Short mmCIF file of C-alpha atoms in Angstrom, two decimals:
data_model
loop_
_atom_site.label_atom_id
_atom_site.label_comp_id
_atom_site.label_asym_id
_atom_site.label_seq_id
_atom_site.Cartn_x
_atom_site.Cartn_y
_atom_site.Cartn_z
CA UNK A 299 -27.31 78.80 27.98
CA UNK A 300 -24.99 76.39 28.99
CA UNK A 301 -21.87 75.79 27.08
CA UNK A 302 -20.02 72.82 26.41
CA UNK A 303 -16.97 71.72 24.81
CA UNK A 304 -16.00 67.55 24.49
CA UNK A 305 -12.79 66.62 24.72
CA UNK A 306 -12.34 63.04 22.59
CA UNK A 307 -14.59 62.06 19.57
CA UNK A 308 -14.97 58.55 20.07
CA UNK A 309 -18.21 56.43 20.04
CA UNK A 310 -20.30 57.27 23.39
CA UNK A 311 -18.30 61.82 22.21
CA UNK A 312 -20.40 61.09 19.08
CA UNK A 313 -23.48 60.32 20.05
CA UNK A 314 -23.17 62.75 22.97
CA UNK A 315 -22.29 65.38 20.66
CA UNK A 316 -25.09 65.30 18.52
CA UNK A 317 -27.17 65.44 21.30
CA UNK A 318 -26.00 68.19 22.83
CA UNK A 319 -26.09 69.70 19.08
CA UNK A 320 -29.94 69.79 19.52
CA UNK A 321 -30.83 70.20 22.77
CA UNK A 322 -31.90 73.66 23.79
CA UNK A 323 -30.02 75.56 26.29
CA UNK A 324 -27.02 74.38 25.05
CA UNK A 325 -24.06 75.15 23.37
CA UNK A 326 -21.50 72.71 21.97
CA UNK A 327 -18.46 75.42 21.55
CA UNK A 328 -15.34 72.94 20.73
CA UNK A 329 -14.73 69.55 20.27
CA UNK A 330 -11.43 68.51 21.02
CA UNK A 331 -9.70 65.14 19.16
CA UNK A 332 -5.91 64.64 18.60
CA UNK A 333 -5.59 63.66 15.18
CA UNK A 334 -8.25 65.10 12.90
CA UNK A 335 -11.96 63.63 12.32
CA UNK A 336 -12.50 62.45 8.67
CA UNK A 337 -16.15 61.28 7.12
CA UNK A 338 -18.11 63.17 9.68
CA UNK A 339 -21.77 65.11 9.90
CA UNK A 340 -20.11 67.37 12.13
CA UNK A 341 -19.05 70.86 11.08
CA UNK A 342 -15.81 70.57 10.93
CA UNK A 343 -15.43 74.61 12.38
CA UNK A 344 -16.13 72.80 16.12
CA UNK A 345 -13.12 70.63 15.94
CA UNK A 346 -9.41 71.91 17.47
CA UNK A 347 -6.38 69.48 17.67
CA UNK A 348 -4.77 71.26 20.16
CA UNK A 349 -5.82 71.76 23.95
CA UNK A 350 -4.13 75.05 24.30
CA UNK A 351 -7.35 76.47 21.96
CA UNK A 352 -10.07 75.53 23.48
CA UNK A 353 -12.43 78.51 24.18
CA UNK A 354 -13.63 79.00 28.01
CA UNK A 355 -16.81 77.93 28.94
CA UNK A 356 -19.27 76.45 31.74
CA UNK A 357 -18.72 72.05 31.46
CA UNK A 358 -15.53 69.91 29.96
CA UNK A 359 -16.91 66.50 29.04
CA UNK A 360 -13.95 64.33 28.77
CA UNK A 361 -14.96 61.21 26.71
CA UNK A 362 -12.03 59.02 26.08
CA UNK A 363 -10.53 55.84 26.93
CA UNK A 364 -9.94 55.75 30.80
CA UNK A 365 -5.75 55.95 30.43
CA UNK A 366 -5.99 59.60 28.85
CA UNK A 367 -8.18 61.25 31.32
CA UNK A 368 -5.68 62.87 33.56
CA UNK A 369 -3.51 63.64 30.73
CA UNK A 370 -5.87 65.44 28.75
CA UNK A 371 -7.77 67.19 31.41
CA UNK A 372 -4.14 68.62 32.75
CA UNK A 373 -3.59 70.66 29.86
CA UNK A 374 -7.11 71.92 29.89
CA UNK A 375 -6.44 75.81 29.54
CA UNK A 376 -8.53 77.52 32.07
CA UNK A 377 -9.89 76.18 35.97
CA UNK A 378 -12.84 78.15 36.08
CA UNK A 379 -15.00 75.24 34.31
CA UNK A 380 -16.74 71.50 35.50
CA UNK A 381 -14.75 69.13 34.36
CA UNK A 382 -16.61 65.58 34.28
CA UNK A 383 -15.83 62.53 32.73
CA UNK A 384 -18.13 60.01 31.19
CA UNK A 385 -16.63 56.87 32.49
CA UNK A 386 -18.78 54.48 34.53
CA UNK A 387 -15.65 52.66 36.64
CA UNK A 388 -13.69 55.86 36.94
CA UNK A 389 -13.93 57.80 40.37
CA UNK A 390 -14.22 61.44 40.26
CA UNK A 391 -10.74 61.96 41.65
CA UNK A 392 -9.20 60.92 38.31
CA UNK A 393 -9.86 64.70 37.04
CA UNK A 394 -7.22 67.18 39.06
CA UNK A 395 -7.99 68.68 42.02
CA UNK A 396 -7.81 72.07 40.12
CA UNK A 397 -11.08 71.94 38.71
CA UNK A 398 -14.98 71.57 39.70
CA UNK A 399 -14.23 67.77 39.29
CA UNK A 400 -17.80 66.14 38.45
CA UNK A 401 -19.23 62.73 36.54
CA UNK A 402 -21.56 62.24 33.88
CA UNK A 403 -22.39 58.71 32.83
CA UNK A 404 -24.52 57.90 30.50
CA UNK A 405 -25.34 54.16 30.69
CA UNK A 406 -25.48 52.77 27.52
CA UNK A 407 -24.18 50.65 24.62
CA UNK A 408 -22.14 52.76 22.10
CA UNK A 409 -21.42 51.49 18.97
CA UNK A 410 -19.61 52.87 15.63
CA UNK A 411 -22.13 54.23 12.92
CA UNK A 412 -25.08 53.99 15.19
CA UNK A 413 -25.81 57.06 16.88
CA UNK A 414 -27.44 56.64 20.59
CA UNK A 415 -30.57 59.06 21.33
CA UNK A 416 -29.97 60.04 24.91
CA UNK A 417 -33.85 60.84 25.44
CA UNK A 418 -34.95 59.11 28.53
CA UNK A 419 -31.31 57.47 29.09
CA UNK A 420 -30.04 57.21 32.53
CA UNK A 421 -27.61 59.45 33.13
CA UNK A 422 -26.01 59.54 36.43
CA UNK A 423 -23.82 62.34 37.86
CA UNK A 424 -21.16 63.62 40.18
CA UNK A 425 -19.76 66.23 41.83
CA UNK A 426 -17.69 67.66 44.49
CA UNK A 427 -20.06 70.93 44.36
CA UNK A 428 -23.62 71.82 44.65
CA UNK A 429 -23.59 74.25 42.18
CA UNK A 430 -21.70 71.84 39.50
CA UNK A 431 -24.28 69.07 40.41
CA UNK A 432 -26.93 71.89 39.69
CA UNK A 433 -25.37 72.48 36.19
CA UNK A 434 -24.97 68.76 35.23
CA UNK A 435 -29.13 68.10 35.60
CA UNK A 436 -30.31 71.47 33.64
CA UNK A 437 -26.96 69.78 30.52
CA UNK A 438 -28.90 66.59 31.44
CA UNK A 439 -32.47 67.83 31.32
CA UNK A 440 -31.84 69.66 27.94
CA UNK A 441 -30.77 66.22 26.87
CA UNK A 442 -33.99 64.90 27.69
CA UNK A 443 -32.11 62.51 29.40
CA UNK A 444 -33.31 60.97 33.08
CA UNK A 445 -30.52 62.33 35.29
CA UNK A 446 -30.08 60.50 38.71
CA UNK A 447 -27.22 61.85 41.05
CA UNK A 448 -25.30 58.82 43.13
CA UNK A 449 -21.98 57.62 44.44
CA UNK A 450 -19.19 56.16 43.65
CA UNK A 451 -20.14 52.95 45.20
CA UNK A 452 -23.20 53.03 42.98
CA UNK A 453 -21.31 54.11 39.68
CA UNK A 454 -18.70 51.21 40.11
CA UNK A 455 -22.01 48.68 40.82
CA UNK A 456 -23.97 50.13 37.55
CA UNK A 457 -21.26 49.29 35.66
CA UNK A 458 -20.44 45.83 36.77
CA UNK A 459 -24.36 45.06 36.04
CA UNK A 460 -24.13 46.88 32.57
CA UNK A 461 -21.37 44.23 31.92
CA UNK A 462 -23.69 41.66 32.72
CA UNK A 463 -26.90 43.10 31.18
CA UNK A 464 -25.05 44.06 28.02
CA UNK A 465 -22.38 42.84 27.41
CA UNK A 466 -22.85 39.43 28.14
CA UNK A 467 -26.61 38.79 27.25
CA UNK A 468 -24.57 40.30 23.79
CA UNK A 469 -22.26 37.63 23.75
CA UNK A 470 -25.01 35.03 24.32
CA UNK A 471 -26.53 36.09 21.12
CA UNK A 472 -22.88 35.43 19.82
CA UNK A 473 -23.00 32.29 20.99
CA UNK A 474 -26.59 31.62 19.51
CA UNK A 475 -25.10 32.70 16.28
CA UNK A 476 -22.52 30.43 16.60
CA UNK A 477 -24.60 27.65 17.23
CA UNK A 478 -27.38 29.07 14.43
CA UNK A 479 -24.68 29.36 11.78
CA UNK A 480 -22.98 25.63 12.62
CA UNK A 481 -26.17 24.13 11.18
CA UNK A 482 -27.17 26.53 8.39
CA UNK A 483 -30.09 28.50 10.37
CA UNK A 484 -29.95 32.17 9.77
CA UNK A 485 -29.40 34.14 13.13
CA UNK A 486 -32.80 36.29 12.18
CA UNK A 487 -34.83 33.98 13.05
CA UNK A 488 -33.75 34.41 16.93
CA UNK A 489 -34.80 38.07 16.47
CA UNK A 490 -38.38 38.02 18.10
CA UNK A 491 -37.84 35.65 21.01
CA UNK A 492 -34.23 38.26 21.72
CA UNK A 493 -37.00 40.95 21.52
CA UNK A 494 -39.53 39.61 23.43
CA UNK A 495 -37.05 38.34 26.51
CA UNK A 496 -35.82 41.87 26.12
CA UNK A 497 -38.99 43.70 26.84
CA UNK A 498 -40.62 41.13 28.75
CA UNK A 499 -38.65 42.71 31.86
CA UNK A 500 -40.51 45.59 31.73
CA UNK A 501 -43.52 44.22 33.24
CA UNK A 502 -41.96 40.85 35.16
CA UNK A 503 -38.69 41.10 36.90
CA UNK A 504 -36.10 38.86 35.29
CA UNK A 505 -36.70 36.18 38.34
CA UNK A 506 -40.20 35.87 37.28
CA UNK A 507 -39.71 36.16 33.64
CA UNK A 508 -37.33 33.05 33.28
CA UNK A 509 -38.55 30.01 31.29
CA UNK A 510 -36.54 27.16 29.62
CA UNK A 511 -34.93 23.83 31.52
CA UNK A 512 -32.64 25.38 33.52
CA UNK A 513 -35.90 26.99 35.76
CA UNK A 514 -37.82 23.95 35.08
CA UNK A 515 -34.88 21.18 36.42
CA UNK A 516 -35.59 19.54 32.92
CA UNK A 517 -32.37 17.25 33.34
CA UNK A 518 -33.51 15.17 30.51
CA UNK A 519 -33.06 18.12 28.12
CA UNK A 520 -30.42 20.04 30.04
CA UNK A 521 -28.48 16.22 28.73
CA UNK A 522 -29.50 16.44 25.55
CA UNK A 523 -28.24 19.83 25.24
CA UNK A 524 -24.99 19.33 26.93
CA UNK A 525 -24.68 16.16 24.20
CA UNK A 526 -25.69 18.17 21.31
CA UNK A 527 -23.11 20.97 21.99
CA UNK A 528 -19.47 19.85 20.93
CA UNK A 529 -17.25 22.72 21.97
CA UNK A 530 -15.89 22.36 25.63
CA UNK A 531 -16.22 26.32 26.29
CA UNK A 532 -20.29 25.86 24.85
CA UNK A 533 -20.60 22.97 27.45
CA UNK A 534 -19.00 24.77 29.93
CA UNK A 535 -21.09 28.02 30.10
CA UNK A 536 -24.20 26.26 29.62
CA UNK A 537 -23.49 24.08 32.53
CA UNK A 538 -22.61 26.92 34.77
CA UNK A 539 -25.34 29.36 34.10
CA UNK A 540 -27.90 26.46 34.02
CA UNK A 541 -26.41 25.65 37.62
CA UNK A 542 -26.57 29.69 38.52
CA UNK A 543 -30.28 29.95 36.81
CA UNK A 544 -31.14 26.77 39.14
CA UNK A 545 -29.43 28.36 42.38
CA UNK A 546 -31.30 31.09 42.26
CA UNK B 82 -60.96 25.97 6.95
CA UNK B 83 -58.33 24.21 8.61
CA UNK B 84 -60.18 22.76 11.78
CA UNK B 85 -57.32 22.04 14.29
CA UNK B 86 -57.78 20.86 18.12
CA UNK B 87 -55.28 21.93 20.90
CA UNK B 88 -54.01 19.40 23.74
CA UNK B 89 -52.89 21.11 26.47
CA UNK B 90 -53.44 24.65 27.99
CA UNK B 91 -50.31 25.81 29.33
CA UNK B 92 -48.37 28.93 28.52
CA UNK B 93 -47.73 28.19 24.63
CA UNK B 94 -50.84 26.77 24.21
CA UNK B 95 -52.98 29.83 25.69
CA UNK B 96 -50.90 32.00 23.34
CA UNK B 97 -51.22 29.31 20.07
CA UNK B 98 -54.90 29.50 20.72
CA UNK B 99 -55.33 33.09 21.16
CA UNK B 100 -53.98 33.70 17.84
CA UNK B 101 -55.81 30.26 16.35
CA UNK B 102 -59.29 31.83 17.56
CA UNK B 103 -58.36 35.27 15.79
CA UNK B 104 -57.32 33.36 12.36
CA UNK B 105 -58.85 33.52 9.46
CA UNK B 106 -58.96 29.98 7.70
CA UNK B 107 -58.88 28.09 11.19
CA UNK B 108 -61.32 27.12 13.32
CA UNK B 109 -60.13 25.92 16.56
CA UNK B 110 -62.82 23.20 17.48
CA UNK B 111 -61.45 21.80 21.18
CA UNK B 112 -59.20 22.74 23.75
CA UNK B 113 -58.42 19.62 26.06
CA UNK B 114 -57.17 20.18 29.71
CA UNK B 115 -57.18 17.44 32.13
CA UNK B 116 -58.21 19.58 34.84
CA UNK B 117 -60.44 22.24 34.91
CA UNK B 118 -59.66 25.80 33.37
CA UNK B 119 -60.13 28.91 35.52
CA UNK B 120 -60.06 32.58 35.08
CA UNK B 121 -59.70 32.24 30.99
CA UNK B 122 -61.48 34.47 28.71
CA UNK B 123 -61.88 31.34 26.55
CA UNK B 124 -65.47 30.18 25.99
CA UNK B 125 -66.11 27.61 28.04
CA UNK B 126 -67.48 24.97 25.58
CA UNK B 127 -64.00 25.07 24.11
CA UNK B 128 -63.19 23.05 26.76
CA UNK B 129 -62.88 19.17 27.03
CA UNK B 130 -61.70 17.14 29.84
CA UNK B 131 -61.45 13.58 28.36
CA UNK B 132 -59.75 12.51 25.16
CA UNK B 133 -62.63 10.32 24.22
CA UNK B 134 -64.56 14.01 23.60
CA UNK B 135 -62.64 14.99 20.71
CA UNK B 136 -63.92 15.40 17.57
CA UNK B 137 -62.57 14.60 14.50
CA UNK B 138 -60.24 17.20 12.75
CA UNK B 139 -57.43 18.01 10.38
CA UNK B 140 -54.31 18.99 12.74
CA UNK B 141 -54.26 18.11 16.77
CA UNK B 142 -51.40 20.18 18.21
CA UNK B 143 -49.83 18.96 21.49
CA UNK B 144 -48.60 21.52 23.39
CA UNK B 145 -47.89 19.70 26.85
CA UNK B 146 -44.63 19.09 29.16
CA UNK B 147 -42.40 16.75 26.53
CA UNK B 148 -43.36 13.46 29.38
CA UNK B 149 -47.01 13.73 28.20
CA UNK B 150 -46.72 14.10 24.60
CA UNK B 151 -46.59 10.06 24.06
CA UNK B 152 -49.54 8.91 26.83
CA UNK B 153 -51.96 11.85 25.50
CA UNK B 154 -51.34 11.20 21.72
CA UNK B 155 -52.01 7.64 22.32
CA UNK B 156 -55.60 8.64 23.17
CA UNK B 157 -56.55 10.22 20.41
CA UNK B 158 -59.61 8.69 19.14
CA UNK B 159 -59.24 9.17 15.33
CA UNK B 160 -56.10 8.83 13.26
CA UNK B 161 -56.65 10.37 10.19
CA UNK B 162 -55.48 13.48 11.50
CA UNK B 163 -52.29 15.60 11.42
CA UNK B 164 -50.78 14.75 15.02
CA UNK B 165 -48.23 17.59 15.68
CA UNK B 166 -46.30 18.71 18.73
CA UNK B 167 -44.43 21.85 19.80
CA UNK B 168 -41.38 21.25 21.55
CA UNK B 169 -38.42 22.19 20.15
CA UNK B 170 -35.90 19.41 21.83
CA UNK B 171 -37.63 16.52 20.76
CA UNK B 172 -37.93 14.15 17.40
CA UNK B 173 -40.86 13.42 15.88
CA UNK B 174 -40.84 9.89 16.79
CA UNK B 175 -42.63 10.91 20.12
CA UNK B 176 -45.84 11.08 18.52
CA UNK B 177 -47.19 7.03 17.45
CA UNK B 178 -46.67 6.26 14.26
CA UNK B 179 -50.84 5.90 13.12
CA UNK B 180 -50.86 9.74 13.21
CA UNK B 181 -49.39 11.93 10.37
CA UNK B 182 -47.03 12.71 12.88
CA UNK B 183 -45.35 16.45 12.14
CA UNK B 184 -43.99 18.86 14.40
CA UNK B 185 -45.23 23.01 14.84
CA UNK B 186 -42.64 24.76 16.79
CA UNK B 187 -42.78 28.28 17.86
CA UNK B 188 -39.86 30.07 18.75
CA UNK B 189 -40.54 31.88 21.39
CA UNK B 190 -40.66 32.25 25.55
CA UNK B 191 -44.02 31.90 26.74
CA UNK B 192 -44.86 33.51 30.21
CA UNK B 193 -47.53 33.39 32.41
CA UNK B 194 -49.75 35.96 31.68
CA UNK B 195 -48.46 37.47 28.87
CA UNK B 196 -49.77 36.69 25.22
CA UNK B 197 -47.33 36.27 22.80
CA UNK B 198 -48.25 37.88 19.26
CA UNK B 199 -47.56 35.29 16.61
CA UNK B 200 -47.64 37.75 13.55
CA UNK B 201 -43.67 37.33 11.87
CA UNK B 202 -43.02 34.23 14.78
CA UNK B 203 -40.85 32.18 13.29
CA UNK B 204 -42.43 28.62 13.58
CA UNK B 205 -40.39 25.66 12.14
CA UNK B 206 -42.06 22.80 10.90
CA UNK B 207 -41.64 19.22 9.99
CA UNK B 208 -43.69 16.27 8.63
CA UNK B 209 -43.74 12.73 7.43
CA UNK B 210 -45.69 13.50 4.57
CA UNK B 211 -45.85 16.73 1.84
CA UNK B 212 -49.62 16.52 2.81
CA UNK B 213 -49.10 16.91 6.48
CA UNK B 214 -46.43 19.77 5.24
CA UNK B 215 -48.53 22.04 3.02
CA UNK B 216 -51.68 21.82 5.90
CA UNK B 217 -49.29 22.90 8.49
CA UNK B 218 -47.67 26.00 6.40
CA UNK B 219 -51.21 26.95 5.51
CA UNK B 220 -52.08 27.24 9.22
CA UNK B 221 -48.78 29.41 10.07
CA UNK B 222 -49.91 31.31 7.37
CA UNK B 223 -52.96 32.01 8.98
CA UNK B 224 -51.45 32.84 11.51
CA UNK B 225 -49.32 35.41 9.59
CA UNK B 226 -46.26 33.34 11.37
CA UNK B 227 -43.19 33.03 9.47
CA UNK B 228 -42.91 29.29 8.66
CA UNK B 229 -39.61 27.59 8.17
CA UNK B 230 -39.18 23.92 7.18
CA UNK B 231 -36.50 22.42 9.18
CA UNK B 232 -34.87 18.74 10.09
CA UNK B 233 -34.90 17.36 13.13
CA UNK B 234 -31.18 18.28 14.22
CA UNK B 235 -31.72 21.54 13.01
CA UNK B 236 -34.58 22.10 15.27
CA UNK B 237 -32.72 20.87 18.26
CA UNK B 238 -29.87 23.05 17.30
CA UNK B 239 -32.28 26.03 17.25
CA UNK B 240 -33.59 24.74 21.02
CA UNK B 241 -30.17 25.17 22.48
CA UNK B 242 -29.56 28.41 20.70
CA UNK B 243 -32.78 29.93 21.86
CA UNK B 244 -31.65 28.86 25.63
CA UNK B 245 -28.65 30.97 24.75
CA UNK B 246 -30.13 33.65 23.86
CA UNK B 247 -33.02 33.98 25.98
CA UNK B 248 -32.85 31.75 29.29
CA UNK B 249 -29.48 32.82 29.54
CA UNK B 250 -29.40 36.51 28.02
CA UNK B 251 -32.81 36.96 30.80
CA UNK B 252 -30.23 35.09 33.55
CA UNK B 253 -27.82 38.11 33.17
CA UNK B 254 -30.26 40.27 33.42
CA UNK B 255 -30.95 38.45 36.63
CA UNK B 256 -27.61 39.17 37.59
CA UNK B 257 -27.36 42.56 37.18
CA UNK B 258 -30.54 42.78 38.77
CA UNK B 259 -29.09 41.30 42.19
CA UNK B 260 -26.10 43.61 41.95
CA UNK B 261 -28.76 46.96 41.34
CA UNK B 262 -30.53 45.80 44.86
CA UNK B 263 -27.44 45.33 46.41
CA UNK B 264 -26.95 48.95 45.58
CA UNK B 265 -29.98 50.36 45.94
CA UNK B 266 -30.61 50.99 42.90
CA UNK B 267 -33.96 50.50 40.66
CA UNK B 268 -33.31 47.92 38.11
CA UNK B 269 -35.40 50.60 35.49
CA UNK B 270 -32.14 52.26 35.14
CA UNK B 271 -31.02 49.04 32.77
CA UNK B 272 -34.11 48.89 30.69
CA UNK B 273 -32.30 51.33 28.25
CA UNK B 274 -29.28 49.82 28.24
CA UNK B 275 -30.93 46.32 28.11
CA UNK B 276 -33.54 47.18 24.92
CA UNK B 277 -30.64 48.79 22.60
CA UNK B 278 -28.20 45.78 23.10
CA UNK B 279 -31.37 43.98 21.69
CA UNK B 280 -31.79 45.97 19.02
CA UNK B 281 -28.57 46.82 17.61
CA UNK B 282 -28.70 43.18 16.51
CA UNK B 283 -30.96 43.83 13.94
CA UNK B 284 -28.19 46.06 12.34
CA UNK B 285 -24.81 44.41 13.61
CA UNK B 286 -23.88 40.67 14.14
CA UNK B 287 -23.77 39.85 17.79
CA UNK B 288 -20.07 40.13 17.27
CA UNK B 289 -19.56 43.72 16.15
CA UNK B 290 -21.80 44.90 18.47
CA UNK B 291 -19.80 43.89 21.37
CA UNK B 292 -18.83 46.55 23.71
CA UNK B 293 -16.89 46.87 27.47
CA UNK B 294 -14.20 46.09 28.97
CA UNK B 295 -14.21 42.58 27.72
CA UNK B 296 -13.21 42.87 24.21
CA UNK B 297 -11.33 46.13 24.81
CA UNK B 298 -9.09 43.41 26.58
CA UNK B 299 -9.30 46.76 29.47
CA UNK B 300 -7.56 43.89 32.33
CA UNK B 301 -7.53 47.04 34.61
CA UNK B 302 -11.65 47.50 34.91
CA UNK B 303 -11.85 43.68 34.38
CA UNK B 304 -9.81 43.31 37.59
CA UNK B 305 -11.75 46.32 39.35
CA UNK B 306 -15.22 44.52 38.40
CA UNK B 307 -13.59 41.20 39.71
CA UNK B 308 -12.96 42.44 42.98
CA UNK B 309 -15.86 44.36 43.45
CA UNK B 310 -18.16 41.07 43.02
CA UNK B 311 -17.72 39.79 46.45
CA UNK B 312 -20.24 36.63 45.49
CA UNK B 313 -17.99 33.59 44.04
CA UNK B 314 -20.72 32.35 41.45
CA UNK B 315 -21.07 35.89 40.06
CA UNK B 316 -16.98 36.30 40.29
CA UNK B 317 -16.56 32.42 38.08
CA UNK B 318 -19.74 33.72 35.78
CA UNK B 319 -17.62 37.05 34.73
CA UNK B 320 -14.01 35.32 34.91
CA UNK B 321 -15.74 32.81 32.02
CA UNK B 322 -17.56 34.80 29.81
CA UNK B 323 -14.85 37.55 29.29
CA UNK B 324 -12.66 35.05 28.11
CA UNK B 325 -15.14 33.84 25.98
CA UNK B 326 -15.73 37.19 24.74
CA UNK B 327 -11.75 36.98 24.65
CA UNK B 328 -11.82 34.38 22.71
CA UNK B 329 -13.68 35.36 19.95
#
């Protein structure tokens, strides 16, 4: 049995909480968060607002914004335990040098009020010690998550391309809605072509899987678009990632 | 029985006549192709060659590169029938006016080898005449497609939204792609990451689901992500989209 206590209660601690809530071989002791957690599923027994109580155990998760890491993991009561941190830009020598410093990062989209199942997620770990790195696949295994074990260089480079892959193919769906709601179209009906580019890289890399007149050199429409779209910051990014698209 | 003929054989058209053939209420008659088809699992006597060989029907769709539409409609010989293309960028004033000229467009991205389903596709639709209308609806209904009437600017609006949110969206992708090689890592990692962004739409507007460092307005892993792109066109991409995202 592994335990576990979480220190923050944010929106990647939730999600990872109730996970490790029902994953066997577990045990989610504590959950730390500074002010206390209202409208919550969780039993409100786990939670302590104070560092100086949490109980001893195997693994620290510390899953808060990057700025409180050190802060929080220094008054961390005890040395015996792994302390890893969730962060995907973060090196491992943000945790003190006291402890079995380690990473665990899932790589994912968190959002509030929609709680991530970590079955089959990446995970990718950390850690200065065999026998921590040992530790951090049987937490990762009961999570039924896939657990892969790089470096640094490879953390910082996941999440760069999670920027990209998430964040902005998100905000291209903004700007879809913002062109969708402009003339009275309701953003649904984008819905099954999002889906379908989505999955469509499971079986063609994204290279082969592009369509539309940027891969095509349709200049005629690539014009008409570029006339059809008013704002400068619209005209802009299409412009640029039709040039990228074309570049190759 | 709506008996509807297909110009064209490229990648919408292979899926359009997949689902046509499967239909109940259609009958695709003919399937023209200038060249000869290989390696389809269409029956061959779909096929015809020469425009002369088509026989008289209610709807011909015309589902060709938007340079062709005018030269093959023009030899169409019969023109009592419902003349209808599928682009999504262009009027209906590219089909000659002795047709009931209409429009059938199918939001989606059509690869190569990969049918697209057409059960809940949005397909917007436009006509000349409430005749040409009502036919048209029936066949989308046939095709258990989700049919939406729409103008002309609307549909062109809906052309440059779709490039936003899939030619683009699949372009980051693309991107983070590069930066996994680069890495050595296997782009499978994102497929997570990737499908959840796509579906939390469903639940959240593009907007609240926004996540990273971005709209956190977190300048210290911006400028960490920044300097760890050592490609310029990837560097201007992220520089321009997180102040989009900035932006709001």
């Amino acid at each position: 049995m592994i335990r576990v206590s979480v220190i923050g209660f944010g929106k990647v601690s939730r999600s990872l909480c109730a996970a490790l809530l029902t994953a066997d071989g577990v045990q989610l002791v504590q959950i730390f968060n500074r002010s206390k957690v209202k409208n919550t599923d969780f039993n409100a027994d786990l939670f302590v607002h104070n560092l100086n109580e949490l109980q001893e155990v195997d693994v620290v998760l510390i899953s808060v914004p990057d700025r409180f890491i050190l802060e929080l993991a220094n008054q961390i009561p005890f040395e015996s335990a792994i302390v890893a941190h969730t962060a995907g830009s973060l090196g491992i020598e943000v945790i003190p040098e006291k402890f079995n410093r380690a990473v665990f990062y899932p790589l994912q989209t968190f959002s509030e009020n929609k709680r991530v199942d970590f079955t089959n997620l990446p995970v990718f770990i950390e850690a200065e010690k065999e026998t921590s790195l040992k530790i951090l696949k049987e937490l990762a295994d009961s999570l039924h998550s896939k657990v892969i074990q790089v470096d640094a260089d490879q953390r910082k480079a996941l999440h760069v391309a999670a920027v990209f892959a998430c964040n902005f193919s998100n905000h291209m769906y903004k700007l879809a809605n913002d062109i969708c709601e402009k003339h009275q179209l309701p953003f649904e009906v984008l819905l099954p072509l999002i889906e379908e580019t989505a999955q469509k890289i499971k079986y063609l890399s994204p290279e082969n899987a592009q369509t539309g007149p940027a891969i095509r050199h349709d200049e005629t429409t690539i014009n008409k678009h570029l006339a059809f779209l008013e704002e400068e910051d619209k005209k802009h990014i299409y412009s640029l990632l039709t040039q990228s698209i074309q570049n190759g």
